[in-house]
Short mmCIF file of C-alpha atoms in Angstrom, two decimals:
data_model
loop_
_atom_site.label_atom_id
_atom_site.label_comp_id
_atom_site.label_asym_id
_atom_site.label_seq_id
_atom_site.Cartn_x
_atom_site.Cartn_y
_atom_site.Cartn_z
CA MET A 5 20.32 8.20 4.92
CA LEU A 6 20.69 9.88 1.53
CA TYR A 7 17.72 10.89 -0.64
CA PHE A 8 18.22 11.92 -4.26
CA ARG A 9 15.70 13.93 -6.29
CA HIS A 10 15.54 16.28 -9.28
CA PRO A 11 12.72 18.45 -10.71
CA SER A 12 13.26 17.01 -14.20
CA SER A 13 11.30 13.94 -13.03
CA LEU A 14 8.18 16.13 -13.12
CA GLU A 15 8.77 17.13 -16.73
CA HIS A 16 8.70 13.63 -18.22
CA ASP A 17 5.00 13.15 -18.99
CA PRO A 18 3.86 10.26 -21.21
CA SER A 19 0.24 11.36 -20.72
CA LEU A 20 0.84 14.19 -23.19
CA LEU A 21 0.82 11.54 -25.92
CA SER A 22 -1.17 8.83 -24.14
CA PRO A 23 -3.85 10.52 -21.98
CA ASP A 24 -4.56 7.52 -19.72
CA HIS A 25 -0.91 6.58 -19.20
CA PRO A 26 -0.30 5.49 -15.58
CA ASP A 27 3.26 6.84 -15.32
CA THR A 28 2.42 10.43 -14.38
CA PRO A 29 4.50 13.20 -12.79
CA GLU A 30 2.07 13.02 -9.86
CA ARG A 31 3.91 9.91 -8.72
CA ILE A 32 6.93 12.05 -7.84
CA SER A 33 5.09 15.17 -6.71
CA ALA A 34 3.01 13.13 -4.25
CA ILE A 35 6.13 11.57 -2.74
CA GLY A 36 7.91 14.94 -2.51
CA LYS A 37 4.95 16.70 -0.88
CA ALA A 38 4.49 13.99 1.75
CA MET A 39 8.21 13.74 2.46
CA ALA A 40 8.51 17.51 2.90
CA GLN A 41 5.67 17.49 5.42
CA VAL A 42 7.65 15.13 7.69
CA GLY A 43 11.03 16.79 7.29
CA TRP A 44 12.15 14.32 4.62
CA LEU A 45 12.21 11.67 7.38
CA GLY A 46 15.57 13.02 8.47
CA CYS A 47 17.25 12.16 5.17
CA ASP A 48 20.18 14.07 3.71
CA VAL A 49 18.33 15.41 0.65
CA ARG A 50 20.45 16.02 -2.44
CA ASP A 51 19.76 17.10 -6.00
CA ALA A 52 20.89 14.47 -8.43
CA PRO A 53 23.41 15.25 -11.16
CA ALA A 54 22.78 14.25 -14.75
CA ALA A 55 24.50 11.11 -15.92
CA GLY A 56 27.01 11.53 -18.70
CA GLU A 57 26.45 9.58 -21.88
CA TRP A 58 29.63 7.67 -21.08
CA GLU A 59 27.92 6.39 -17.92
CA LEU A 60 24.86 5.25 -19.85
CA GLU A 61 27.16 3.50 -22.31
CA LEU A 62 28.56 1.36 -19.51
CA VAL A 63 25.53 -0.86 -20.12
CA HIS A 64 23.77 0.60 -23.19
CA THR A 65 24.91 0.80 -26.79
CA ALA A 66 25.86 4.21 -28.11
CA SER A 67 23.20 3.82 -30.80
CA HIS A 68 20.48 3.30 -28.19
CA VAL A 69 21.51 6.41 -26.25
CA GLU A 70 21.63 8.39 -29.49
CA ALA A 71 18.19 7.14 -30.57
CA ILE A 72 16.52 8.26 -27.34
CA ARG A 73 18.34 11.59 -27.39
CA ASP A 74 17.40 12.31 -31.00
CA LEU A 75 13.76 11.25 -30.58
CA CYS A 76 13.34 13.61 -27.62
CA ALA A 77 15.16 16.44 -29.40
CA ALA A 78 12.71 16.05 -32.28
CA GLY A 79 9.79 16.58 -29.90
CA GLY A 80 9.23 13.02 -28.74
CA GLY A 81 7.00 10.20 -29.81
CA GLN A 82 5.97 6.61 -29.20
CA ILE A 83 8.62 3.91 -28.75
CA ASP A 84 6.31 0.95 -28.16
CA PRO A 85 2.65 0.52 -27.12
CA ASP A 86 3.52 1.50 -23.54
CA THR A 87 6.50 3.84 -23.83
CA PHE A 88 6.22 7.49 -24.82
CA VAL A 89 8.69 10.35 -24.61
CA GLY A 90 8.49 14.11 -24.96
CA GLU A 91 11.12 16.76 -25.44
CA ALA A 92 11.96 16.79 -21.71
CA SER A 93 12.17 13.03 -21.31
CA TYR A 94 15.83 12.63 -22.26
CA GLN A 95 16.99 15.07 -19.59
CA ALA A 96 14.74 13.41 -17.01
CA ALA A 97 16.26 10.04 -17.91
CA LEU A 98 19.79 11.44 -17.58
CA TYR A 99 19.01 12.67 -14.07
CA ALA A 100 17.28 9.43 -13.07
CA ALA A 101 20.39 7.48 -14.05
CA GLY A 102 22.65 10.15 -12.57
CA GLY A 103 20.88 9.98 -9.22
CA ALA A 104 21.42 6.23 -9.02
CA CYS A 105 25.09 6.66 -9.92
CA GLU A 106 25.72 9.49 -7.47
CA MET A 107 23.98 7.55 -4.72
CA VAL A 108 26.35 4.63 -5.31
CA ARG A 109 29.38 6.92 -5.34
CA ALA A 110 28.32 8.52 -2.05
CA LEU A 111 27.64 5.14 -0.45
CA MET A 112 31.00 3.77 -1.52
CA ARG A 113 32.70 6.94 -0.22
CA GLY A 114 31.19 6.13 3.16
CA GLU A 115 28.98 9.23 3.33
CA ALA A 116 26.05 7.06 4.44
CA ARG A 117 25.15 3.39 4.70
CA THR A 118 21.80 3.67 2.94
CA GLY A 119 20.24 5.74 0.18
CA PHE A 120 17.13 6.15 -1.94
CA SER A 121 17.03 7.61 -5.47
CA ALA A 122 13.44 8.76 -6.07
CA MET A 123 13.27 9.72 -9.73
CA ARG A 124 11.66 8.72 -13.00
CA PRO A 125 11.53 7.39 -15.66
CA SER A 126 12.08 3.92 -14.25
CA GLY A 127 14.69 1.64 -15.73
CA HIS A 128 14.54 -2.09 -15.10
CA HIS A 129 12.83 -3.01 -18.40
CA ALA A 130 15.45 -1.21 -20.52
CA GLY A 131 18.09 -3.45 -22.08
CA ARG A 132 21.38 -2.75 -23.78
CA ASP A 133 19.79 -1.58 -27.02
CA TYR A 134 16.10 -1.20 -26.30
CA ALA A 135 13.61 0.86 -24.31
CA MET A 136 10.30 -0.62 -23.20
CA GLY A 137 7.79 -0.75 -20.37
CA PHE A 138 8.03 2.99 -19.53
CA CYS A 139 11.84 2.61 -19.21
CA LEU A 140 14.45 4.43 -21.31
CA PHE A 141 17.76 3.69 -19.57
CA ASN A 142 18.40 1.06 -16.91
CA ASN A 143 19.22 3.18 -13.87
CA VAL A 144 20.06 0.38 -11.45
CA ALA A 145 22.17 -1.47 -14.03
CA VAL A 146 24.14 1.67 -14.88
CA ALA A 147 24.81 2.26 -11.18
CA ALA A 148 25.84 -1.35 -10.60
CA GLU A 149 28.22 -1.32 -13.57
CA LEU A 150 29.66 2.00 -12.45
CA ALA A 151 30.39 0.49 -9.05
CA ILE A 152 32.26 -2.40 -10.65
CA ARG A 153 34.22 -0.51 -13.29
CA GLU A 154 34.92 2.77 -11.51
CA LEU A 155 34.67 2.15 -7.76
CA GLY A 156 36.45 -1.16 -7.31
CA VAL A 157 33.39 -3.18 -6.26
CA GLU A 158 33.78 -6.86 -7.12
CA ARG A 159 30.25 -8.16 -6.41
CA VAL A 160 26.88 -6.40 -6.57
CA LEU A 161 23.53 -7.80 -5.46
CA ILE A 162 20.34 -6.45 -7.07
CA VAL A 163 17.04 -7.22 -5.34
CA ASP A 164 14.15 -6.35 -7.65
CA TRP A 165 10.77 -6.34 -5.89
CA ASP A 166 8.78 -4.57 -8.60
CA VAL A 167 5.66 -6.59 -9.48
CA HIS A 168 6.94 -6.81 -13.07
CA HIS A 169 10.05 -8.81 -13.94
CA GLY A 170 13.09 -6.63 -14.66
CA ASN A 171 13.87 -8.23 -18.00
CA GLY A 172 16.30 -5.50 -18.99
CA THR A 173 18.45 -5.89 -15.88
CA ALA A 174 18.35 -9.67 -16.23
CA ASP A 175 19.44 -9.45 -19.87
CA ILE A 176 22.29 -7.04 -19.15
CA PHE A 177 23.83 -9.23 -16.44
CA ARG A 178 22.69 -12.71 -17.43
CA ARG A 179 26.18 -13.90 -18.46
CA ARG A 180 27.93 -12.31 -15.48
CA ALA A 181 29.05 -13.81 -12.17
CA ASP A 182 29.86 -10.49 -10.51
CA VAL A 183 26.22 -9.36 -10.34
CA LEU A 184 23.61 -11.51 -8.63
CA TYR A 185 20.23 -10.40 -10.01
CA THR A 186 17.23 -11.51 -7.98
CA SER A 187 13.60 -10.72 -8.77
CA ILE A 188 10.29 -11.37 -7.05
CA HIS A 189 7.48 -10.65 -9.50
CA GLU A 190 3.97 -11.67 -10.44
CA LEU A 191 3.79 -14.75 -12.64
CA GLY A 192 2.50 -14.11 -16.16
CA LEU A 193 2.46 -10.33 -15.86
CA TYR A 194 4.18 -7.97 -18.33
CA PRO A 195 6.70 -8.51 -19.88
CA GLY A 196 6.15 -12.27 -19.58
CA THR A 197 9.76 -13.14 -18.69
CA GLY A 198 11.30 -14.30 -15.42
CA GLU A 199 10.53 -18.00 -15.26
CA VAL A 200 11.97 -19.77 -12.25
CA SER A 201 13.97 -22.02 -14.59
CA ASP A 202 15.89 -19.04 -16.02
CA ALA A 203 19.04 -18.93 -13.92
CA GLY A 204 21.25 -17.00 -16.33
CA SER A 205 23.69 -18.44 -18.83
CA ALA A 206 27.37 -19.14 -19.49
CA GLU A 207 29.51 -17.81 -16.63
CA GLY A 208 26.41 -16.23 -15.17
CA ARG A 209 24.47 -19.44 -14.74
CA GLY A 210 23.10 -19.43 -11.20
CA TYR A 211 23.55 -15.68 -10.84
CA THR A 212 19.97 -14.93 -11.87
CA ILE A 213 17.28 -15.88 -9.35
CA ASN A 214 13.71 -15.49 -10.56
CA VAL A 215 10.88 -15.84 -8.08
CA PRO A 216 7.53 -15.66 -9.91
CA VAL A 217 4.62 -15.57 -7.47
CA PRO A 218 0.96 -16.22 -8.33
CA HIS A 219 -1.74 -13.65 -8.97
CA GLY A 220 -3.12 -12.57 -5.58
CA SER A 221 0.06 -13.32 -3.61
CA ASP A 222 0.23 -11.57 -0.25
CA GLU A 223 2.95 -10.51 2.17
CA GLU A 224 3.59 -14.03 3.46
CA THR A 225 4.49 -15.32 0.00
CA TRP A 226 6.69 -12.37 -0.91
CA ILE A 227 8.59 -12.28 2.38
CA SER A 228 8.91 -16.05 2.55
CA THR A 229 10.69 -16.21 -0.80
CA LEU A 230 12.90 -13.29 0.21
CA GLU A 231 13.78 -14.80 3.59
CA TYR A 232 14.31 -18.41 2.55
CA VAL A 233 15.63 -18.14 -1.01
CA ILE A 234 17.07 -14.76 -1.92
CA ILE A 235 18.74 -13.81 1.36
CA PRO A 236 20.54 -17.15 1.90
CA ALA A 237 21.88 -16.99 -1.67
CA ALA A 238 22.87 -13.36 -1.18
CA LEU A 239 24.74 -14.13 2.03
CA GLU A 240 26.70 -16.83 0.23
CA PHE A 241 27.39 -14.47 -2.69
CA ALA A 242 28.68 -11.86 -0.19
CA PRO A 243 28.13 -8.67 -2.22
CA GLN A 244 30.06 -5.50 -1.45
CA LEU A 245 27.10 -3.37 -2.58
CA VAL A 246 23.36 -4.07 -2.40
CA LEU A 247 20.89 -2.31 -4.69
CA ILE A 248 17.11 -2.56 -4.62
CA SER A 249 15.02 -2.06 -7.74
CA ALA A 250 12.26 -0.64 -5.59
CA GLY A 251 8.97 -0.91 -7.41
CA PHE A 252 5.80 -0.61 -5.37
CA ASP A 253 3.22 -1.92 -7.83
CA ALA A 254 2.72 -5.15 -5.85
CA HIS A 255 0.63 -3.00 -3.48
CA ARG A 256 -2.99 -4.14 -3.32
CA ASP A 257 -4.21 -0.74 -4.61
CA ASP A 258 -1.95 -0.59 -7.65
CA PRO A 259 -3.80 -0.56 -10.99
CA LEU A 260 -1.17 -2.59 -12.89
CA GLY A 261 -0.52 -5.52 -10.53
CA HIS A 262 -2.65 -8.15 -8.87
CA CYS A 263 -0.79 -8.80 -5.61
CA LEU A 264 -1.87 -7.87 -2.10
CA LEU A 265 1.02 -6.10 -0.39
CA GLU A 266 0.58 -3.15 1.97
CA ALA A 267 3.01 -0.32 2.72
CA SER A 268 3.99 -2.29 5.82
CA SER A 269 4.89 -5.25 3.60
CA PHE A 270 7.50 -3.19 1.78
CA ALA A 271 8.81 -2.02 5.16
CA GLN A 272 9.23 -5.64 6.19
CA MET A 273 11.06 -6.53 2.99
CA ALA A 274 13.29 -3.49 3.51
CA CYS A 275 14.05 -4.62 7.06
CA HIS A 276 15.11 -8.06 5.83
CA VAL A 277 17.36 -6.64 3.09
CA ARG A 278 18.73 -3.99 5.47
CA ASP A 279 19.72 -6.59 8.05
CA MET A 280 21.28 -8.80 5.39
CA ALA A 281 23.35 -5.89 4.08
CA ALA A 282 24.41 -5.01 7.62
CA THR A 283 25.55 -8.58 8.22
CA LEU A 284 27.76 -8.27 5.15
CA ASP A 285 28.83 -4.70 6.01
CA ALA A 286 27.66 -3.69 2.54
CA PRO A 287 26.11 -0.29 1.76
CA LEU A 288 22.52 -0.42 0.52
CA GLY A 289 20.80 1.81 -2.03
CA ALA A 290 17.28 1.73 -3.48
CA VAL A 291 16.28 3.01 -6.91
CA LEU A 292 12.63 3.81 -7.64
CA GLU A 293 10.91 1.67 -10.26
CA GLY A 294 7.12 1.23 -10.55
CA GLY A 295 4.10 2.05 -8.40
CA TYR A 296 1.14 3.74 -10.05
CA ASP A 297 -1.34 4.62 -7.31
CA PRO A 298 0.13 7.87 -5.93
CA VAL A 299 -1.21 7.35 -2.39
CA ALA A 300 -0.08 3.73 -2.15
CA LEU A 301 3.24 4.61 -3.75
CA THR A 302 3.90 7.46 -1.34
CA GLU A 303 3.02 5.41 1.74
CA SER A 304 5.17 2.51 0.53
CA VAL A 305 8.18 4.67 -0.32
CA MET A 306 8.06 6.36 3.08
CA ALA A 307 7.67 3.02 4.88
CA THR A 308 10.65 1.65 2.95
CA ILE A 309 12.84 4.66 3.69
CA THR A 310 11.94 4.49 7.37
CA ALA A 311 12.91 0.81 7.48
CA LEU A 312 16.14 1.30 5.53
CA ALA A 313 17.05 4.05 8.00
CA GLY A 314 16.92 1.50 10.81
CA VAL A 315 13.38 1.58 12.17
CA GLY A 316 11.54 -1.70 12.66
CA THR A 317 12.45 -5.35 13.05
CA ALA A 318 12.58 -8.02 10.37
CA GLU A 319 10.01 -10.60 11.38
CA SER A 320 10.55 -14.22 10.41
CA ILE A 321 7.62 -16.13 8.98
CA ALA A 322 7.02 -19.77 8.08
CA PRO A 323 8.04 -20.73 4.55
CA ASP A 324 5.30 -20.58 1.97
CA PRO A 325 4.54 -24.29 1.37
CA PHE A 326 4.12 -23.97 -2.41
CA VAL A 327 6.00 -21.08 -4.00
CA THR A 328 9.05 -21.09 -1.74
CA SER A 329 9.64 -24.82 -2.00
CA ARG A 330 9.24 -24.77 -5.79
CA VAL A 331 11.70 -21.90 -6.21
CA ALA A 332 14.13 -23.38 -3.69
CA ALA A 333 14.22 -26.62 -5.67
CA HIS A 334 15.65 -24.70 -8.63
CA VAL A 335 17.86 -22.21 -6.79
CA GLY A 336 19.27 -24.93 -4.52
CA HIS A 337 21.24 -26.28 -7.48
CA TYR A 338 23.45 -23.18 -7.29
CA TRP A 339 23.26 -21.86 -3.71
CA THR A 340 23.05 -23.32 -0.22
CA LEU A 341 19.55 -22.62 1.07
#
């Protein structure tokens, strides 16, 4: 299994402008320290390259890339109430996107079947021409588009299990039928998008699957919707590449979410996605998104990597009688569940 990192992730520090900001460099340093203590769990550890601006512009407008670059070059500042950048943030964002892209290249070259890109800033809230929600560039979307345009991939599945809806990724691909974007997220949480009725539009109608779960949802609800809604649709879609927007803020200890997952819950979700990808003979890569309690984040990342590397068994559970049936009623119009 491949593991991508870069020290620039430690240099992006919103707390310099917003002292209580939850997106701290400690998120990455805690993961790195714990991973080093266990021999990186046997991963092939690689330093990420920086993305070129041409790669960012696969999904972002040139004016958006220029605006972030110029703001950072001027010393940084506030983009919205939640999003702050410093002088080092642009380079960190280039490497975060570059790690996702290089992971996809390596996977498609057959160098490994699974990978994890563990860098920040996160990306799934960033749209074509906007940054928001701690996100500057949409790392997973850039990597997915690179796979389609440069690597000959015809269909990409994105499974987003961050507790917040990935509105940026959904917006970028909402009119597309070559990317199936699926998201499990907490209902009513920031940014307020991701209703179950939003299935995409135009040629992409049906290729967005939103699974909003209630405040306080536990492992049974999350895994049930994954097992009985997302995976059947994904198997029918038959992607040639599977990407996970791997946020860990649905953990019960996370300060920004209100769900009740444990590190073992993320391992179980990883096992289900891993087995689905194996059935399709599709490589699988995960890109770090949220997770703001450093201990919970570290434990969850390591549990996920262990599962993606092949340890553990995906355990089937009974369908959640409320959430799963409600979501299936919508998704069943487009996919065989």
